[in-house]
Coordinates of C-alpha atoms and ligand atoms in Angstrom, one line a residue:
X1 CA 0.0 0.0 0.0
X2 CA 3.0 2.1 0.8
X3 CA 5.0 1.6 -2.5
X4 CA 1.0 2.2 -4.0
X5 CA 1.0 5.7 -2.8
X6 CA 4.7 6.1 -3.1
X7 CA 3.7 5.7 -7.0
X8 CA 0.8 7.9 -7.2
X9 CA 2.9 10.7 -5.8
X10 CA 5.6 10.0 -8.2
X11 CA 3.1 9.9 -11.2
X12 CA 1.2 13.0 -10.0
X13 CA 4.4 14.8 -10.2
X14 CA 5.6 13.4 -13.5
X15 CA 2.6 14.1 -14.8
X16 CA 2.4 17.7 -13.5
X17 CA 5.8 18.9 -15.0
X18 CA 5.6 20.8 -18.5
X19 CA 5.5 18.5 -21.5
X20 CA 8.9 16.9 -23.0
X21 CA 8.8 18.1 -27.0
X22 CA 10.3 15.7 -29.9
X23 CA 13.0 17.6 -31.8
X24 CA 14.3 15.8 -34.8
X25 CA 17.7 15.6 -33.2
X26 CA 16.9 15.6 -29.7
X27 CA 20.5 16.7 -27.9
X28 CA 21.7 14.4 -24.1
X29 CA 21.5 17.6 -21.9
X30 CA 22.3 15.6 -18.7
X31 CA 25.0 17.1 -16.8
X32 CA 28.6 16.7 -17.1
X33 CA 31.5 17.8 -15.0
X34 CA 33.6 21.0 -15.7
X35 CA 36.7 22.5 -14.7
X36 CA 36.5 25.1 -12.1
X37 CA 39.3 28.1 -13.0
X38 CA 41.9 28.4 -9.8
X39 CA 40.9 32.2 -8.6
X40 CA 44.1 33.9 -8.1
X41 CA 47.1 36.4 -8.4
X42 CA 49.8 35.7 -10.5
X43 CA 52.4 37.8 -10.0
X44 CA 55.5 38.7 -11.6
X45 CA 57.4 40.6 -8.9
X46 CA 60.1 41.9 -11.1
X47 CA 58.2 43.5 -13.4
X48 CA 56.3 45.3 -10.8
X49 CA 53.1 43.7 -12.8
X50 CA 50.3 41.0 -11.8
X51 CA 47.6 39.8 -13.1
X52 CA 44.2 38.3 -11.8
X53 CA 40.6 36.6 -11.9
X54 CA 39.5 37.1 -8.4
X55 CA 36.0 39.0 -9.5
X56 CA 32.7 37.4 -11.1
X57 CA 32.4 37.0 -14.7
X58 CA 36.9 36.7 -15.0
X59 CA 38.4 34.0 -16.7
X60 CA 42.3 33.5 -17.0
X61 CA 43.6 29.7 -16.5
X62 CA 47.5 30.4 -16.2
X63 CA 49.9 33.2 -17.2
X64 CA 53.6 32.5 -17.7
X65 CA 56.5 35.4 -19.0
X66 CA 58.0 34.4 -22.0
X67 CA 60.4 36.9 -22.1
X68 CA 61.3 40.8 -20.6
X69 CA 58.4 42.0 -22.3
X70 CA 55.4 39.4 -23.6
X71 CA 53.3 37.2 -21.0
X72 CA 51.3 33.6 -22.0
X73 CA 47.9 34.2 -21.5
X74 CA 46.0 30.7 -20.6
X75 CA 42.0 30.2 -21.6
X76 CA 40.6 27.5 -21.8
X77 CA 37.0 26.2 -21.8
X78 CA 34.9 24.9 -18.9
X79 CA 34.9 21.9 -20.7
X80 CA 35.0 20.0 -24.1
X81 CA 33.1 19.8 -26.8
X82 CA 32.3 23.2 -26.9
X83 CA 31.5 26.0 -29.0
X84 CA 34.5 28.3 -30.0
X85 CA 33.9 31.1 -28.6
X86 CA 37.6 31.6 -26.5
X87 CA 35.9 34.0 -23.3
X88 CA 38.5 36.0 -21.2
X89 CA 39.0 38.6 -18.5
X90 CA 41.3 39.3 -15.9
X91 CA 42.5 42.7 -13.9
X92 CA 46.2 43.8 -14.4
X93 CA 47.7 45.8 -12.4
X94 CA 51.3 47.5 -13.1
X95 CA 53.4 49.3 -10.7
X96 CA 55.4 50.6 -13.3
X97 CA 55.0 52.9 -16.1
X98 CA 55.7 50.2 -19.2
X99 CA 54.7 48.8 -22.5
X100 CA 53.8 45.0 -22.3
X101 CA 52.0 42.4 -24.8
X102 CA 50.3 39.6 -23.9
X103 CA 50.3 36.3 -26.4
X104 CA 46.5 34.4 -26.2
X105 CA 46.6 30.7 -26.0
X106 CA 43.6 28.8 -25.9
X107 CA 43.5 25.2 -26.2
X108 CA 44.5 23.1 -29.6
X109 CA 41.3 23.5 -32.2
X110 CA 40.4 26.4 -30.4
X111 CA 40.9 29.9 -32.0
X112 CA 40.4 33.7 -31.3
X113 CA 36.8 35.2 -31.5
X114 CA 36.8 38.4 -29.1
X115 CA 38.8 42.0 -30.0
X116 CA 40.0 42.5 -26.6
X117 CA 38.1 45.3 -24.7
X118 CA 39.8 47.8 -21.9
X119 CA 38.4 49.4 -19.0
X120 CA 41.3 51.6 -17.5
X121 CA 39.0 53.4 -15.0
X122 CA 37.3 55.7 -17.7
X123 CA 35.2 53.4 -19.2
X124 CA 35.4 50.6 -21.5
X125 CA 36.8 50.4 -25.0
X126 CA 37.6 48.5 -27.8
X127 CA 41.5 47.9 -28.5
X128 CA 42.4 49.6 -31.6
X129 CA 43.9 47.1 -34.6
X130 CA 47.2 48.9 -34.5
X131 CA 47.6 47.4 -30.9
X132 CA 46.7 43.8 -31.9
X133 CA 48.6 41.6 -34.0
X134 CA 46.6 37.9 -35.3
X135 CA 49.2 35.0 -35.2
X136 CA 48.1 31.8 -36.8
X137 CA 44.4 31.7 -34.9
X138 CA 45.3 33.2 -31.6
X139 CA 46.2 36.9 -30.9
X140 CA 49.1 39.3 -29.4
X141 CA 47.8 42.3 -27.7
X142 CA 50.2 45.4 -27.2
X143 CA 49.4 47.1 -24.3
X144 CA 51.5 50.5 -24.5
X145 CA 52.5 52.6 -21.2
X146 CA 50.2 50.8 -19.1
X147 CA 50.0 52.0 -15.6
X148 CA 48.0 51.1 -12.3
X149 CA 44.9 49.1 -12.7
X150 CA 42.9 48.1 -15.9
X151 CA 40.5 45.4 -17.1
X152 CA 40.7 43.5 -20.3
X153 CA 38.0 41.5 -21.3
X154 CA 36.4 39.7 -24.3
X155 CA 33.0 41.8 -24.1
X156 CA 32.7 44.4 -21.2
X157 CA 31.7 42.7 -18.3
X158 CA 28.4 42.4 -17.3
X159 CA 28.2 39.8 -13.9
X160 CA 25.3 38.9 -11.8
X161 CA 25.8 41.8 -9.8
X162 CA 25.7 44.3 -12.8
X163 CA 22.2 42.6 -13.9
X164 CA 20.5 43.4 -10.4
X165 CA 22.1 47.1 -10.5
X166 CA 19.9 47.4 -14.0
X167 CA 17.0 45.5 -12.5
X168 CA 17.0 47.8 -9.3
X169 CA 17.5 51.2 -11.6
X170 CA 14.4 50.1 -13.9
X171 CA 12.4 49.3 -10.9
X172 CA 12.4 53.0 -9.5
X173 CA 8.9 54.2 -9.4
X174 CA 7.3 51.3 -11.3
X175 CA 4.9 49.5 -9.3
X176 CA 3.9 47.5 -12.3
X177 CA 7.2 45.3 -12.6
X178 CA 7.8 42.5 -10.2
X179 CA 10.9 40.9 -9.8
X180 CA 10.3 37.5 -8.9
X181 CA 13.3 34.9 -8.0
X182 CA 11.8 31.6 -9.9
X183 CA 14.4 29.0 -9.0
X184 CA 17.8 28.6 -8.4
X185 CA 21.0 27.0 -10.4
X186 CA 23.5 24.0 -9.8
X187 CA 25.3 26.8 -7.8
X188 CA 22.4 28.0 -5.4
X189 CA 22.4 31.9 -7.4
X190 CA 19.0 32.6 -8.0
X191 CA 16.9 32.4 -11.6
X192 CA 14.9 35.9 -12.3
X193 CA 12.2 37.0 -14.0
X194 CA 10.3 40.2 -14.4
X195 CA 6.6 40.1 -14.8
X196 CA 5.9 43.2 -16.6
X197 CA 2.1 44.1 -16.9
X198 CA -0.3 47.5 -16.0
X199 CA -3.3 46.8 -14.7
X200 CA -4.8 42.5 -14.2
X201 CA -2.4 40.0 -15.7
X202 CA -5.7 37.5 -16.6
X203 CA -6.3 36.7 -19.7
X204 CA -3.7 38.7 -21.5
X205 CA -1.4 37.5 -24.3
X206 CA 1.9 36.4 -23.0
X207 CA 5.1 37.3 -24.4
X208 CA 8.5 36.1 -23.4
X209 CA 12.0 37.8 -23.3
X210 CA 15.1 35.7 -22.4
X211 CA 19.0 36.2 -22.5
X212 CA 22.3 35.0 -21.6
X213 CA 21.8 31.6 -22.0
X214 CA 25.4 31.9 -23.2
X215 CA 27.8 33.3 -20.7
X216 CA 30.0 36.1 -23.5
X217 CA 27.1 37.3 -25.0
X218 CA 26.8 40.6 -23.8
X219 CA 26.3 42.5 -27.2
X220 CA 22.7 40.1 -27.0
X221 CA 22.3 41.2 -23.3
X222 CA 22.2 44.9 -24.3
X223 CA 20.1 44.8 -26.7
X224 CA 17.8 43.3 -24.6
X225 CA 18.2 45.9 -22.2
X226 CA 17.4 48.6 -24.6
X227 CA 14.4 46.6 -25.5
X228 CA 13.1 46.1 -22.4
X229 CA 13.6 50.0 -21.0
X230 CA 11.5 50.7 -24.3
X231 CA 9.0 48.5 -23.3
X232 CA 8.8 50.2 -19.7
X233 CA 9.3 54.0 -21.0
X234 CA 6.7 56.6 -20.1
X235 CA 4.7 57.3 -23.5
X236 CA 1.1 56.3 -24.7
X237 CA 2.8 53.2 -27.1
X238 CA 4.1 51.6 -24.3
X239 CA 1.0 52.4 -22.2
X240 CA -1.3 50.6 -24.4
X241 CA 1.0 47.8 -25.2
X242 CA 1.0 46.8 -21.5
X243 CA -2.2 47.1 -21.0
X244 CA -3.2 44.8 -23.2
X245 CA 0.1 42.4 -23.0
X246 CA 1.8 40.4 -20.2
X247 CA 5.4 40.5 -20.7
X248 CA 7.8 37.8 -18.9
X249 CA 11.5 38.7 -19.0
X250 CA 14.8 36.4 -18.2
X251 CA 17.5 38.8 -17.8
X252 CA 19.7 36.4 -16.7
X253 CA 19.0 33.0 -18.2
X254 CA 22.2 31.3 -17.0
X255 CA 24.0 32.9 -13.9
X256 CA 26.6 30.4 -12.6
X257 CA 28.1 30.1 -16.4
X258 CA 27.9 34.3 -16.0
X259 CA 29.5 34.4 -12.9
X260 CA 32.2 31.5 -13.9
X261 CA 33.3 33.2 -16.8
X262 CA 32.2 30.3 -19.3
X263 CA 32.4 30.1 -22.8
X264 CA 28.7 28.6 -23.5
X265 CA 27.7 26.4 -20.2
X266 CA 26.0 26.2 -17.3
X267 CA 27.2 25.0 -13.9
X268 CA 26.1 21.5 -15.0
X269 CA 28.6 21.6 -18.2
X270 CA 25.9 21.8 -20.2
X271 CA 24.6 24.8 -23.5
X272 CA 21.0 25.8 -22.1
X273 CA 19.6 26.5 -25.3
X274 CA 19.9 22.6 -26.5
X275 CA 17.5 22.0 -22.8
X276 CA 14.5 22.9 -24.2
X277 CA 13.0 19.5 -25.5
X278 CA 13.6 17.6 -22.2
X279 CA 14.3 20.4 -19.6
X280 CA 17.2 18.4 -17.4
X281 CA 18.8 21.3 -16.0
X282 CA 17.7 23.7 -13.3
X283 CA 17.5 26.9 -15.3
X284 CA 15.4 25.3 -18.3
X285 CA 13.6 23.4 -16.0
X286 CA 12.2 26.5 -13.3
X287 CA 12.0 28.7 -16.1
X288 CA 9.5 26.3 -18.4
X289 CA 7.3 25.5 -14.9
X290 CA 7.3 28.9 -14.3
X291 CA 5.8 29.9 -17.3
X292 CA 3.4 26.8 -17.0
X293 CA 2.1 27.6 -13.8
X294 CA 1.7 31.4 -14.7
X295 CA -0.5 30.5 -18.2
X296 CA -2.6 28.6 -16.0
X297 CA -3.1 30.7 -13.3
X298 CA -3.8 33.6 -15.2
X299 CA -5.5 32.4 -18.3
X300 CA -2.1 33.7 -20.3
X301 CA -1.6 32.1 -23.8
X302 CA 2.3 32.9 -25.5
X303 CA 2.4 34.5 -28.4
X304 CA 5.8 35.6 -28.9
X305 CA 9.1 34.8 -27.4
X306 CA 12.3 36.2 -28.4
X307 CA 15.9 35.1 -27.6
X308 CA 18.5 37.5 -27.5
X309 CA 22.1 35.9 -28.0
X310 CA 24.9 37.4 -30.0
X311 CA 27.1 36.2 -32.9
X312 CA 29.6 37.3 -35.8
X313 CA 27.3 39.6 -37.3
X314 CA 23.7 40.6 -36.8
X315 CA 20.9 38.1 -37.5
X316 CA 17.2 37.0 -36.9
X317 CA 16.7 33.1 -36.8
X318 CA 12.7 32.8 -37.5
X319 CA 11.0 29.9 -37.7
X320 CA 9.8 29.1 -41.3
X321 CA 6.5 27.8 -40.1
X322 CA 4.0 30.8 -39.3
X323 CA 0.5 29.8 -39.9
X324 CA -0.2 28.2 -36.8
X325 CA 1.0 31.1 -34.7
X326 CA -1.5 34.0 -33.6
X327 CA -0.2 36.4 -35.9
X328 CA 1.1 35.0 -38.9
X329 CA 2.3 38.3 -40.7
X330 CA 3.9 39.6 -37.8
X331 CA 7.7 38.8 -39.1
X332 CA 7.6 40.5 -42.4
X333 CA 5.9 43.1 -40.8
X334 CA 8.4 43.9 -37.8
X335 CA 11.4 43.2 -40.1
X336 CA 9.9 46.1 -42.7
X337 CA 9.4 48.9 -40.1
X338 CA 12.7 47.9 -38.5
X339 CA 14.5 48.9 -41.9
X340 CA 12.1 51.8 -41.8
X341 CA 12.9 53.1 -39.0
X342 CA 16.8 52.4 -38.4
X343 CA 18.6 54.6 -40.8
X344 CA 20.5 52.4 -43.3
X345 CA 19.4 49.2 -42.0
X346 CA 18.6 45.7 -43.9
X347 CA 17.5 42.9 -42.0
X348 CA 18.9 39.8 -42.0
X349 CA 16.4 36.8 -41.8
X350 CA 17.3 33.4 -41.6
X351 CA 14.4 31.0 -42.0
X352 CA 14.2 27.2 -41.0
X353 CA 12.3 25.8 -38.6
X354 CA 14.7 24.2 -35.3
X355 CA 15.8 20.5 -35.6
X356 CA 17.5 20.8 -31.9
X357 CA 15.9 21.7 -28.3
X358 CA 16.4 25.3 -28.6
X359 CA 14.1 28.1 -27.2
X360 CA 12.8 29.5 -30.8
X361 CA 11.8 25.3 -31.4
X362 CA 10.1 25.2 -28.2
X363 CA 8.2 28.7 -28.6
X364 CA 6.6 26.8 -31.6
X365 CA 6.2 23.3 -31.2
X366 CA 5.2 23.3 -27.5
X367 CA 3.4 26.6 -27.9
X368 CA 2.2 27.5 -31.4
X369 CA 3.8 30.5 -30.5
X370 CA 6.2 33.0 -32.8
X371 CA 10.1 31.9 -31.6
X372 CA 12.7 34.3 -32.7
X373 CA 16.6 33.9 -31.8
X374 CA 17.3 37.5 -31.7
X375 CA 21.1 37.8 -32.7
X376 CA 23.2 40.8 -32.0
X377 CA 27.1 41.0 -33.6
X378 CA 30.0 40.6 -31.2
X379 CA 31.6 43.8 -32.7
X380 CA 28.5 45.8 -33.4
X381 CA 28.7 49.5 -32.4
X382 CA 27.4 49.8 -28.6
X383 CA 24.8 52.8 -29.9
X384 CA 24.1 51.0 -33.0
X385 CA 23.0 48.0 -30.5
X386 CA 21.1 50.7 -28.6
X387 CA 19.2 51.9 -31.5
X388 CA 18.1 48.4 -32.9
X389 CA 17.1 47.3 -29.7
X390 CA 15.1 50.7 -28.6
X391 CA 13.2 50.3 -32.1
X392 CA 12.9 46.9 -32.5
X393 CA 10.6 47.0 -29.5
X394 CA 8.9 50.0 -30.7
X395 CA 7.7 48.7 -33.8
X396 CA 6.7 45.5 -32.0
X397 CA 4.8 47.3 -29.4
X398 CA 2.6 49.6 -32.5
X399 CA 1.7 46.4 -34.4
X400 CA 0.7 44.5 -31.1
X401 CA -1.5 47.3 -30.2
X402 CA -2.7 47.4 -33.4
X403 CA -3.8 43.7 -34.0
Ligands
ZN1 ZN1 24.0 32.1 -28.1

């Protein structure tokens, strides 16, 4: 009787969690180990100069002197296979008025994808070309008259801790955003949402916002930021949008690879965005039942979900299948005022509907919903990111009012 009800209670809560989808090439998402990074100084008395990882979000694996003047730089990933995209960033700190250059090395079949960026106490900025030299696959960065403390870093650094500063700035005087901690990761740091509605939250359409599923993509991250201060901005667009839409945003889809300074992963050694057929880890896992219990609380159906990640260049990966979602023409239509309204601006749309467990697949086969991977270029210029992302969400906003 025992093992009976024992059972029932493990069938009830099968049963409960959100429905496993079938992609056609379903991906083993079940955790695997990965190497933690030693946090520490490494110091090279002599030359008055150190260098370290000791802050969320820093990667460095080793650093050796080669000679009087160029240091070893050691990356590697949190573990393999992975994605090449070589993420690094460490504080230097020279006592000494000098002119040093550091020589990347990442692991065999691993090459460079990030122009270093510098934050010298006056902001950050991208290394200029005459300063970098590209050997073979890796790179050699000049760093000329450096002095006291400075920051290099494949994409500005944007931790855990610099997500909540943003969350707690656009929270200031608006009641109508709730900042909800949905779960937690491998690691114990907690999963956030923002539920973003004016008035009741029953029966309104549902669209979903997520990012940083994958650690370095910052460039992604600020475009969703831009997007979602446009969303929240004091003017009649956004006023009716939100009154007639429910908006769920992830700012912060994968914190402990974030904070870890990973190239792709999660704590649990594993790409998030290939989670989304079979949900195995954490993240995936409180963000889908989240969603689940909030649709049926509140009578919410998705329409939309966007994904904002970043790549080599700029690109929207759509799903070529449209009819079943509520608003079939809404692509072509957000795509057009888009080029519209960004001067100089042309689109680029890349059709085909997901094979793997990725987020844009799930928005459509477990939701009939529109699934966009919303892709921002690694290099883009930071206003040019600003811009895209203020209008993208403008135009969305005027032809979701409209429908
Ligand atoms: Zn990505």
């Amino acid at each position: 009787m025992k093992y009976f009800f024992k059972c029932f209670a493990f069938f009830l809560l099968v049963s409960c969690g959100p429905k496993k989808i079938k992609f056609e090439r379903p991906v083993d998402t079940s955790s695997r180990p990965i190497e933690f990074q030693n946090k520490t100084s490494y110091d090279f008395p002599q030359k008055e100069i150190s260098f370290n990882n000791k802050f969320d979000g820093a990667r460095i694996n080793g650093v050796s002197q080669i000679n009087d003047t160029i240091f070893k730089i050691i990356i590697k990933p949190e573990n393999t296979p992975i994605n090449n995209s070589a993420y690094y960033s460490f504080e230097i700190s020279s006592q000494s008025t000098q002119t040093i250059y550091l020589k990347f090395d990442y692991p065999q079949g691993y090459s460079h994808r990030y122009i270093p960026k510098q934050n010298w106490g006056d902001g950050w900025k991208i290394t200029e070309n005459k300063d970098l030299d590209f050997l073979d696959d890796k790179i050699l960065l000049r760093l000329e008259n450096i002095y006291g403390k400075g920051l290099i870093s494949a994409q500005e650094i944007q931790n855990s801790n610099d997500v909540k500063n943003w969350i707690n700035k656009i929270l200031k005087n608006k009641s109508y955003i709730n900042w909800v901690t949905i779960g937690e990761t491998n690691l114990g740091r907690p999963i956030w949402v923002l539920d973003i509605t004016k008035g009741s939250p029953t029966d309104k359409p549902l669209l979903l916002f997520f990012t940083r599923q994958h650690p370095p993509e910052v460039t992604g991250y600020f475009a969703f930021k831009s997007f979602i201060e446009e969303l929240i901005n004091n003017n009649p667009v956004a006023e009716l949008f939100l009154n007639k839409y429910r908006v769920l945003a992830f700012p912060l889809v994968n914190p402990d690879g974030v904070d870890l300074g990973h190239w792709r992963h999660n704590a649990g050694g594993i790409d998030t965005n290939r989670d989304w057929g079979h949900y195995r880890q954490p993240e995936i896992k409180s963000i889908v039942n989240f969603i689940k219990k909030t649709k049926r609380k509140y009578n919410n159906k998705i329409v939309m979900g966007l994904d904002f990640h970043s790549t080599y260049y700029d690109v929207f990966y759509t799903n070529v299948e449209r009819e079943s979602t509520p608003y079939p023409k809404f692509l072509d239509q957000w795509f057009e005022g888009m080029e519209k309204n960004i001067p100089d601006y042309k689109v680029n749309e890349k059709a085909s509907n997901s094979t793997q467990p990725v987020s844009k697949g799930w928005l459509l086969y477990a939701n009939k919903a529109i699934g966009v991977t919303y892709e921002i270029g690694d290099e883009t210029s930071r206003e040019k990111i600003d811009l895209i992302g203020k209008t993208s969400a403008q135009v969305l906003m005027k032809l979701l009012t409209d429908y």
